[in-house]
Coordinates of C-alpha atoms in Angstrom, one line a residue:
M1 CA 18.0 -61.6 -37.9
N2 CA 19.9 -59.5 -40.3
H3 CA 21.0 -55.9 -38.8
T4 CA 23.1 -54.8 -41.7
P5 CA 20.3 -53.6 -43.8
H6 CA 19.8 -51.0 -47.3
F7 CA 16.3 -49.8 -46.7
R8 CA 13.4 -51.2 -48.4
T9 CA 9.9 -50.5 -48.6
V10 CA 8.3 -53.3 -46.2
F11 CA 5.1 -54.0 -48.6
S12 CA 1.9 -54.8 -46.8
C13 CA 0.6 -58.2 -47.4
T14 CA -3.1 -58.3 -49.6
V15 CA -6.3 -59.6 -47.1
L16 CA -8.5 -61.8 -49.1
L17 CA -11.5 -61.8 -48.5
V18 CA -12.9 -65.1 -48.4
A19 CA -17.1 -64.9 -49.3
L20 CA -17.7 -67.7 -46.8
G21 CA -15.6 -66.8 -43.7
L22 CA -13.4 -63.1 -44.4
V23 CA -10.5 -65.5 -43.7
A24 CA -7.1 -62.8 -43.5
T25 CA -3.5 -64.5 -45.0
A26 CA -0.8 -62.9 -44.4
C27 CA 3.1 -63.1 -46.6
G28 CA 4.2 -65.1 -44.0
G29 CA 4.0 -66.1 -40.0
P30 CA 4.6 -63.9 -37.0
D31 CA 8.0 -64.5 -36.7
D32 CA 9.1 -63.2 -39.9
N33 CA 7.2 -59.7 -39.1
P34 CA 10.3 -57.8 -38.1
L35 CA 8.3 -54.5 -35.9
A36 CA 6.7 -58.0 -33.6
G37 CA 9.8 -59.1 -31.3
E38 CA 11.2 -57.1 -28.4
P39 CA 13.8 -54.3 -29.5
Y40 CA 17.1 -55.7 -29.9
D41 CA 20.2 -54.3 -28.5
A42 CA 21.6 -51.4 -30.3
A43 CA 25.0 -51.5 -29.0
Q44 CA 26.9 -52.2 -32.0
Q45 CA 24.8 -49.5 -34.1
V46 CA 25.3 -46.1 -32.3
A47 CA 27.9 -44.4 -30.8
F48 CA 28.3 -42.0 -27.7
N49 CA 30.5 -38.9 -27.3
A50 CA 30.2 -39.3 -23.3
P51 CA 33.2 -40.7 -21.5
R52 CA 33.4 -44.1 -20.2
S53 CA 32.4 -45.3 -16.4
G54 CA 34.8 -43.5 -14.3
S55 CA 35.1 -40.6 -16.0
K56 CA 32.7 -37.3 -16.1
A57 CA 31.4 -35.7 -19.1
N58 CA 32.6 -31.9 -19.8
P59 CA 29.1 -29.9 -19.6
D60 CA 30.3 -27.5 -21.9
K61 CA 30.5 -29.9 -24.8
P62 CA 27.3 -30.6 -26.4
L63 CA 26.3 -34.6 -26.6
E64 CA 25.9 -36.1 -29.1
V65 CA 24.7 -39.9 -30.8
T66 CA 25.9 -41.1 -34.0
A67 CA 24.5 -44.0 -36.4
K68 CA 28.2 -46.0 -37.4
S69 CA 26.7 -47.0 -40.5
D70 CA 24.9 -46.5 -43.1
S71 CA 23.1 -50.0 -42.5
S72 CA 20.9 -48.3 -39.6
R73 CA 19.4 -45.1 -38.4
I74 CA 18.7 -43.6 -35.2
T75 CA 14.9 -42.5 -34.7
D76 CA 14.8 -41.1 -31.5
V77 CA 16.4 -39.9 -28.3
T78 CA 15.3 -39.0 -25.1
V79 CA 17.7 -37.8 -22.5
T80 CA 16.9 -36.8 -18.6
D81 CA 18.7 -35.5 -16.0
D82 CA 18.6 -37.1 -12.3
A83 CA 15.9 -34.7 -11.4
G84 CA 13.7 -35.4 -14.4
H85 CA 14.7 -32.5 -16.5
H86 CA 14.8 -32.8 -20.7
L87 CA 17.8 -32.6 -22.1
A88 CA 16.4 -30.7 -25.7
G89 CA 18.2 -31.9 -28.6
E90 CA 17.9 -32.2 -33.2
L91 CA 18.1 -35.6 -34.8
S92 CA 19.1 -35.0 -38.3
A93 CA 16.4 -36.0 -41.5
D94 CA 18.7 -38.9 -41.8
G95 CA 18.8 -40.6 -38.5
A96 CA 22.4 -40.6 -38.8
R97 CA 23.3 -38.0 -35.6
W98 CA 21.6 -36.6 -32.7
R99 CA 22.8 -33.5 -30.9
S100 CA 21.9 -31.2 -28.1
T101 CA 20.8 -28.2 -28.4
A102 CA 20.7 -27.2 -25.0
P103 CA 23.3 -27.1 -22.3
L104 CA 24.1 -30.1 -19.9
S105 CA 23.7 -29.0 -16.6
A106 CA 27.1 -29.4 -14.5
G107 CA 27.4 -32.2 -11.4
A108 CA 24.5 -34.3 -12.8
K109 CA 23.5 -38.0 -14.5
Y110 CA 22.2 -37.7 -17.7
T111 CA 19.9 -41.5 -19.0
V112 CA 19.8 -41.6 -22.8
K113 CA 17.6 -44.1 -24.7
V114 CA 17.9 -44.5 -28.2
S115 CA 15.8 -45.6 -30.5
T116 CA 17.3 -47.2 -34.1
E117 CA 16.0 -49.2 -37.1
D118 CA 17.6 -51.5 -39.5
E119 CA 17.1 -52.2 -42.9
D120 CA 14.3 -54.3 -42.4
G121 CA 12.5 -51.8 -40.0
A122 CA 13.4 -53.9 -37.0
P123 CA 13.5 -51.9 -33.7
G124 CA 16.6 -51.3 -31.5
A125 CA 17.2 -49.6 -28.4
R126 CA 20.2 -48.9 -25.7
T127 CA 20.3 -47.2 -22.9
V128 CA 23.1 -45.3 -21.8
T129 CA 24.4 -43.1 -18.2
F130 CA 26.7 -40.7 -17.9
E131 CA 27.9 -37.9 -15.2
T132 CA 29.2 -34.2 -15.9
A133 CA 31.7 -32.6 -14.2
P134 CA 30.3 -30.6 -11.3
A135 CA 31.5 -26.4 -12.4
K136 CA 34.4 -24.5 -10.2
H137 CA 32.2 -21.1 -10.0
F138 CA 28.5 -21.4 -8.4
L139 CA 26.0 -18.5 -9.2
T140 CA 23.6 -18.1 -5.9
A141 CA 20.6 -16.1 -4.7
Q142 CA 19.6 -15.2 -1.9
F143 CA 15.7 -14.6 -1.4
G144 CA 14.5 -11.7 1.2
P145 CA 13.2 -10.5 3.4
K146 CA 13.2 -13.4 6.2
A147 CA 9.9 -16.0 6.4
G148 CA 6.9 -14.1 8.4
T149 CA 3.9 -12.3 7.5
Y150 CA 4.3 -9.4 5.8
G151 CA 2.1 -6.0 4.2
V152 CA 0.8 -6.5 0.8
G153 CA 3.5 -3.8 -0.3
Q154 CA 6.5 -6.2 0.3
P155 CA 9.1 -7.4 -2.9
V156 CA 10.4 -10.4 -3.1
T157 CA 14.6 -9.8 -3.6
A158 CA 16.9 -11.8 -5.3
T159 CA 20.3 -11.3 -4.3
L160 CA 23.1 -13.0 -6.6
N161 CA 26.7 -13.9 -4.9
S162 CA 28.5 -13.1 -8.3
A163 CA 27.6 -9.8 -10.7
V164 CA 25.3 -10.8 -14.0
T165 CA 25.4 -8.1 -17.0
G166 CA 25.2 -10.4 -20.4
K167 CA 21.4 -10.3 -21.3
E168 CA 21.3 -13.7 -21.7
A169 CA 22.9 -15.0 -19.1
R170 CA 20.3 -12.3 -17.1
R171 CA 17.3 -14.8 -19.3
V172 CA 18.9 -17.9 -17.8
V173 CA 18.5 -16.7 -14.3
E174 CA 15.5 -15.0 -14.2
R175 CA 13.6 -18.2 -15.8
A176 CA 15.0 -20.0 -13.2
L177 CA 14.4 -17.6 -10.5
K178 CA 11.0 -18.5 -9.9
V179 CA 8.3 -16.8 -7.1
T180 CA 4.4 -18.5 -7.2
S181 CA 1.6 -17.1 -5.1
K182 CA -2.1 -18.9 -3.7
P183 CA -3.7 -17.0 -5.5
A184 CA -1.7 -16.6 -8.0
V185 CA -1.1 -13.3 -9.4
E186 CA 0.9 -11.8 -12.2
G187 CA 4.2 -10.5 -11.4
A188 CA 7.7 -10.0 -13.2
W189 CA 11.4 -9.3 -11.7
H190 CA 13.0 -5.9 -12.2
W191 CA 17.0 -5.8 -12.6
V192 CA 17.9 -3.1 -9.9
D193 CA 22.1 -3.6 -10.7
D194 CA 24.1 -6.7 -11.5
K195 CA 23.8 -8.4 -8.7
T196 CA 20.2 -8.0 -7.4
L197 CA 16.5 -8.3 -8.4
H198 CA 13.2 -7.3 -7.2
Y199 CA 10.0 -9.3 -7.6
R200 CA 6.3 -7.5 -7.6
P201 CA 3.4 -8.2 -8.6
K202 CA 1.3 -5.6 -11.0
E203 CA -1.2 -4.3 -8.0
Y204 CA -0.4 -5.4 -4.5
W205 CA -0.4 -8.5 -3.2
P206 CA -3.5 -10.6 -2.0
T207 CA -4.7 -10.0 1.4
G208 CA -3.9 -13.5 2.6
A209 CA -2.1 -14.8 -0.2
N210 CA 0.9 -17.3 0.3
V211 CA 4.1 -16.3 -1.7
R212 CA 7.2 -18.6 -2.3
A213 CA 10.6 -18.0 -4.0
T214 CA 12.5 -20.8 -5.5
S215 CA 15.9 -21.3 -7.3
N216 CA 15.9 -23.4 -10.0
L217 CA 19.4 -22.5 -11.1
Q218 CA 21.2 -25.4 -9.6
G219 CA 23.6 -27.3 -12.6
V220 CA 22.5 -24.5 -14.8
K221 CA 25.0 -23.0 -17.3
V222 CA 24.5 -19.1 -16.9
A223 CA 27.7 -17.5 -19.2
G224 CA 31.0 -19.1 -19.4
K225 CA 32.7 -21.0 -16.8
L226 CA 29.7 -20.1 -14.1
Y227 CA 27.0 -22.8 -13.1
G228 CA 24.4 -22.3 -10.8
G229 CA 24.1 -23.8 -7.3
R230 CA 21.7 -24.4 -4.6
S231 CA 19.6 -21.9 -2.8
K232 CA 17.2 -22.1 -0.4
A233 CA 13.4 -21.4 -0.8
L234 CA 11.6 -18.7 0.7
S235 CA 7.5 -18.7 2.0
I236 CA 6.3 -15.4 2.8
T237 CA 2.1 -14.9 3.8
I238 CA 0.7 -11.7 3.3
G239 CA -1.7 -9.6 5.3
D240 CA -4.5 -7.4 5.8
R241 CA -3.9 -4.4 3.6
V242 CA -2.4 -1.7 5.5
E243 CA -2.2 1.4 4.0
A244 CA -1.2 4.9 5.2
I245 CA -1.9 7.8 3.0
T246 CA -0.3 11.5 3.9
D247 CA -1.3 14.4 2.5
A248 CA 1.5 17.2 3.4
A249 CA -0.6 19.7 2.5
A250 CA -3.7 18.9 4.6
H251 CA -1.0 17.9 7.4
S252 CA -3.4 14.5 7.6
M253 CA -2.9 10.9 7.8
V254 CA -5.6 8.5 6.5
V255 CA -4.9 4.9 7.7
K256 CA -6.8 2.1 6.1
R257 CA -7.6 -1.5 6.8
N258 CA -8.3 -3.5 3.5
G259 CA -10.3 -0.8 2.0
E260 CA -11.9 1.2 5.3
V261 CA -11.0 3.9 7.2
I262 CA -9.5 3.0 10.7
N263 CA -8.4 6.1 11.5
T264 CA -7.4 9.8 10.6
I265 CA -4.3 11.6 12.2
P266 CA -3.1 14.5 12.3
V267 CA 0.6 14.9 11.6
T268 CA 3.7 17.6 10.4
T269 CA 5.6 16.6 7.4
G270 CA 9.0 18.1 6.3
K271 CA 9.3 22.5 6.2
P272 CA 10.7 23.6 3.3
G273 CA 14.1 22.9 2.8
F274 CA 13.3 19.2 4.5
S275 CA 10.1 18.7 2.2
T276 CA 9.2 15.2 2.7
R277 CA 9.6 12.0 -0.3
N278 CA 6.7 12.2 -2.3
G279 CA 5.6 8.5 -3.4
I280 CA 4.8 5.5 -1.9
K281 CA 6.7 3.7 0.8
V282 CA 6.9 0.0 2.1
V283 CA 7.5 0.5 6.1
L284 CA 10.8 -1.3 6.2
G285 CA 10.7 -2.1 10.1
K286 CA 10.1 -0.5 13.6
E287 CA 12.3 0.6 16.6
Y288 CA 10.7 1.5 19.6
F289 CA 13.9 4.0 20.3
V290 CA 15.9 5.9 18.3
R291 CA 18.1 8.7 18.8
M292 CA 17.8 11.4 16.1
R293 CA 20.4 13.9 14.9
G294 CA 20.4 16.3 12.6
T295 CA 24.4 15.5 11.7
S296 CA 22.7 12.1 10.1
I297 CA 21.3 14.4 7.2
G298 CA 24.0 16.6 6.8
I299 CA 23.4 19.3 9.2
A300 CA 26.0 20.6 11.2
E301 CA 25.9 20.4 14.4
G302 CA 25.4 23.7 16.4
S303 CA 23.8 25.0 13.3
S304 CA 20.2 26.8 13.8
E305 CA 19.4 23.6 12.2
S306 CA 20.6 21.4 14.6
Y307 CA 18.6 18.8 16.7
D308 CA 19.6 15.9 19.0
L309 CA 16.2 14.3 20.0
P310 CA 15.5 11.2 21.7
V311 CA 12.2 9.1 19.4
Y312 CA 9.8 6.5 20.3
Y313 CA 8.3 4.6 18.5
A314 CA 10.0 5.2 14.7
T315 CA 8.7 3.4 11.9
R316 CA 11.1 3.6 9.4
V317 CA 10.1 4.0 5.8
T318 CA 13.4 4.7 4.0
W319 CA 17.0 3.8 4.8
S320 CA 18.3 7.5 4.9
G321 CA 16.1 8.0 8.3
E322 CA 12.8 9.0 7.3
Y323 CA 10.5 7.4 10.1
V324 CA 6.9 7.8 11.2
H325 CA 7.2 9.1 14.6
A326 CA 6.4 10.3 18.0
A327 CA 7.1 14.2 18.3
P328 CA 5.6 15.6 21.3
W329 CA 7.3 18.8 20.7
S330 CA 5.2 19.7 17.8
V331 CA 1.9 18.8 19.0
G332 CA 0.8 22.7 18.6
S333 CA 2.0 22.1 14.4
Q334 CA 0.2 18.7 13.9
G335 CA -2.6 19.2 11.7
V336 CA -2.3 22.7 11.2
A337 CA 1.9 23.2 9.7
N338 CA 5.1 21.2 8.2
V339 CA 7.8 21.8 10.8
S340 CA 9.8 18.8 10.7
H341 CA 13.4 17.7 8.9
G342 CA 11.4 15.1 6.9
C343 CA 10.0 12.7 8.8
T344 CA 6.3 12.6 9.5
G345 CA 5.6 13.2 13.2
M346 CA 2.4 12.8 15.4
S347 CA 1.8 12.7 19.5
T348 CA 3.3 10.0 21.4
A349 CA -0.5 8.4 21.5
N350 CA -1.0 8.3 17.6
A351 CA 2.4 7.2 17.1
A352 CA 2.2 4.2 19.6
W353 CA -1.2 3.4 18.2
F354 CA 0.1 3.3 14.3
F355 CA 3.9 1.6 15.6
K356 CA 0.8 -1.6 16.4
T357 CA -1.0 -1.3 13.8
V358 CA 1.7 -2.0 10.9
R359 CA 3.9 -4.0 9.5
E360 CA 7.0 -4.4 7.5
G361 CA 5.9 -4.6 4.1
D362 CA 2.9 -2.3 4.7
I363 CA 1.6 1.0 2.3
V364 CA 3.4 4.4 3.5
Q365 CA 2.5 7.1 0.8
V366 CA 2.7 10.6 0.6
V367 CA 1.1 13.3 -1.7
N368 CA 0.7 17.5 -2.1
S369 CA 4.5 17.2 -0.4
F370 CA 6.9 19.9 -2.8
G371 CA 9.6 17.1 -1.8
N372 CA 11.1 15.2 -4.2
M373 CA 9.9 11.6 -5.5
M374 CA 10.5 8.7 -3.2
E375 CA 13.9 6.7 -5.2
G376 CA 13.0 3.9 -6.8
F377 CA 15.7 1.3 -5.7
G378 CA 19.1 2.3 -3.3
N379 CA 16.9 3.7 -0.1
G380 CA 14.5 1.3 0.8
F381 CA 11.2 -0.1 -1.4
G382 CA 10.4 2.7 -3.9
D383 CA 9.2 0.0 -6.3
W384 CA 5.4 0.6 -6.8
N385 CA 6.2 4.2 -8.1
L386 CA 6.8 2.5 -11.0
S387 CA 4.3 2.0 -14.0
W388 CA 4.0 -2.1 -14.3
S389 CA 4.7 -1.0 -17.8
T390 CA 8.7 0.6 -16.7
W391 CA 8.5 -2.4 -14.3
Q392 CA 8.2 -4.7 -17.1
Q393 CA 11.0 -3.0 -19.1
G394 CA 13.7 -4.0 -16.4
S395 CA 13.1 -7.6 -16.8
A396 CA 15.8 -9.3 -19.0
L397 CA 13.0 -11.5 -20.8
T398 CA 11.3 -8.1 -21.8
G399 CA 14.0 -6.1 -22.4
G400 CA 13.8 -2.1 -22.1
I401 CA 15.0 0.8 -20.4
Q402 CA 13.7 3.0 -17.6
D403 CA 11.4 5.7 -18.1
T404 CA 11.2 7.8 -14.3
S405 CA 9.3 10.5 -15.7
G406 CA 6.1 11.9 -14.5
F407 CA 6.7 10.4 -10.8
A408 CA 6.7 14.0 -9.1
E409 CA 3.8 15.2 -11.2
A410 CA 1.5 12.0 -9.9
A411 CA 2.5 12.3 -6.5
R412 CA 0.9 15.4 -5.9
L413 CA -2.8 14.3 -7.0
R414 CA -5.2 14.6 -3.7
P415 CA -5.1 11.1 -2.1
Q416 CA -8.3 9.1 -2.6
V417 CA -9.5 8.3 1.4

C-alpha cells in the first residue's frame, strides 16, 4: 500500500437493491478498503522531540509530535505517565503537529500513543516511551496533626518545606493537596503564610468522620525549577462533638456532648487588665502539671500581680499560655467574679473531670468577656472565628483578602445552651 498521499475524498460505493435478494455490491473486495486492516507502523510519518533511549527529557520543555510531510497527518495523540495521569495537549487543525499544553512531571516515565492517517485514509500507529529528568528541588508537605482521634474543631494543617508565594504556584499546590471525609463535607484550604495551610470544613467535622489528607504533588511543576516531592498521607478520626462554652459575664461554663448538656461548672476568668480572649478556641493538648509564672506573660517578678503557682489538670487552648485548669485558690470567686490572669479557673474536682472529658480538637468558646478576640492564626487554632466566606478568601483557588472586622462584637453575644 502506498503511504505517500495527497488527501482525496473516498466516495462510497452504490448499494444495489436487487428485487429478488437485496444484493449489496461494492467498488472492490474487502482487501481494497484502506480501513479494513490493522494500523501500519507510522514510524516514518511522525517525529518526536523526546530524547532517544538512555537520555532523559527536560521536563521544562513541552512535548511535540509532528508529521514529517504533507502526505500524512496526525489524528490523535494520547500521553500518560506511569501513574496513569494524562498529559493535556493540543492538535493543530491540519493534523501537522501536537503539542503538550500542561507541564511534564519530573522524574516520570511517559508513554506516547500516536494515531495517523495516510493519503488513502489508512490508519497508522506509533508508540514511544521516554523519561523525564528528576528535579533538583522538591516541595513536600507535612500534614498535621498526628494520626489519631480528635474533636470536631481540629483543622488539618499542611506545612511546606519551601515558601510558595506566587498565585499560580499556590493554585498548583492547593489543587494537589487533597482532604477527603467520610461522610463528605464542604471544606477548603486557607493560606496562613507562605509555608502553612489550614483546612477546615464549612461547619465542624461530623461526629465519627474519617478524614484523610494526601498529596498529588510528586513530580508536578510548582514554579521555576521547583517540583513536587513525595509527601506522607495522614488519616484521622473525629470523635464526639464536645463543646465547652464559657460565659465570662455569668462566670459559668456549660459543657455539651453531641448537643446535650453534660455539665455546668462555676468558673472564674480574666480580671480587668487580663480579660480572657473571646471567641472559639480548640484544645491543643493536656498537661497534668504545669508551673505557671507571671513572668511568662510579661508580669514583672515581685510586682503586685506576680505569681508562681503549681497548676494541675491544665488543658491548653493557646500557645501563649491560656488554659482551663484547677484553681483551688480561687474557689470562693468561681461562679461569682473574674479574678484570674486570663485562664479559666475551676475547682480541682471540676478541672479533673474536664481534663478527662475533652480531647485535642474539642471546642472551647468564650463569650461576653472584655478581652480581645482570639487570633485567627499564630496562637493556636482560631480558625473557626473566620466566617466561611472569609475563610474561602484565603484560598488561592478563590482569592481575596481577609476581613476580620466584626469578630469581637459577635463574641459578646450570649451563648445558646
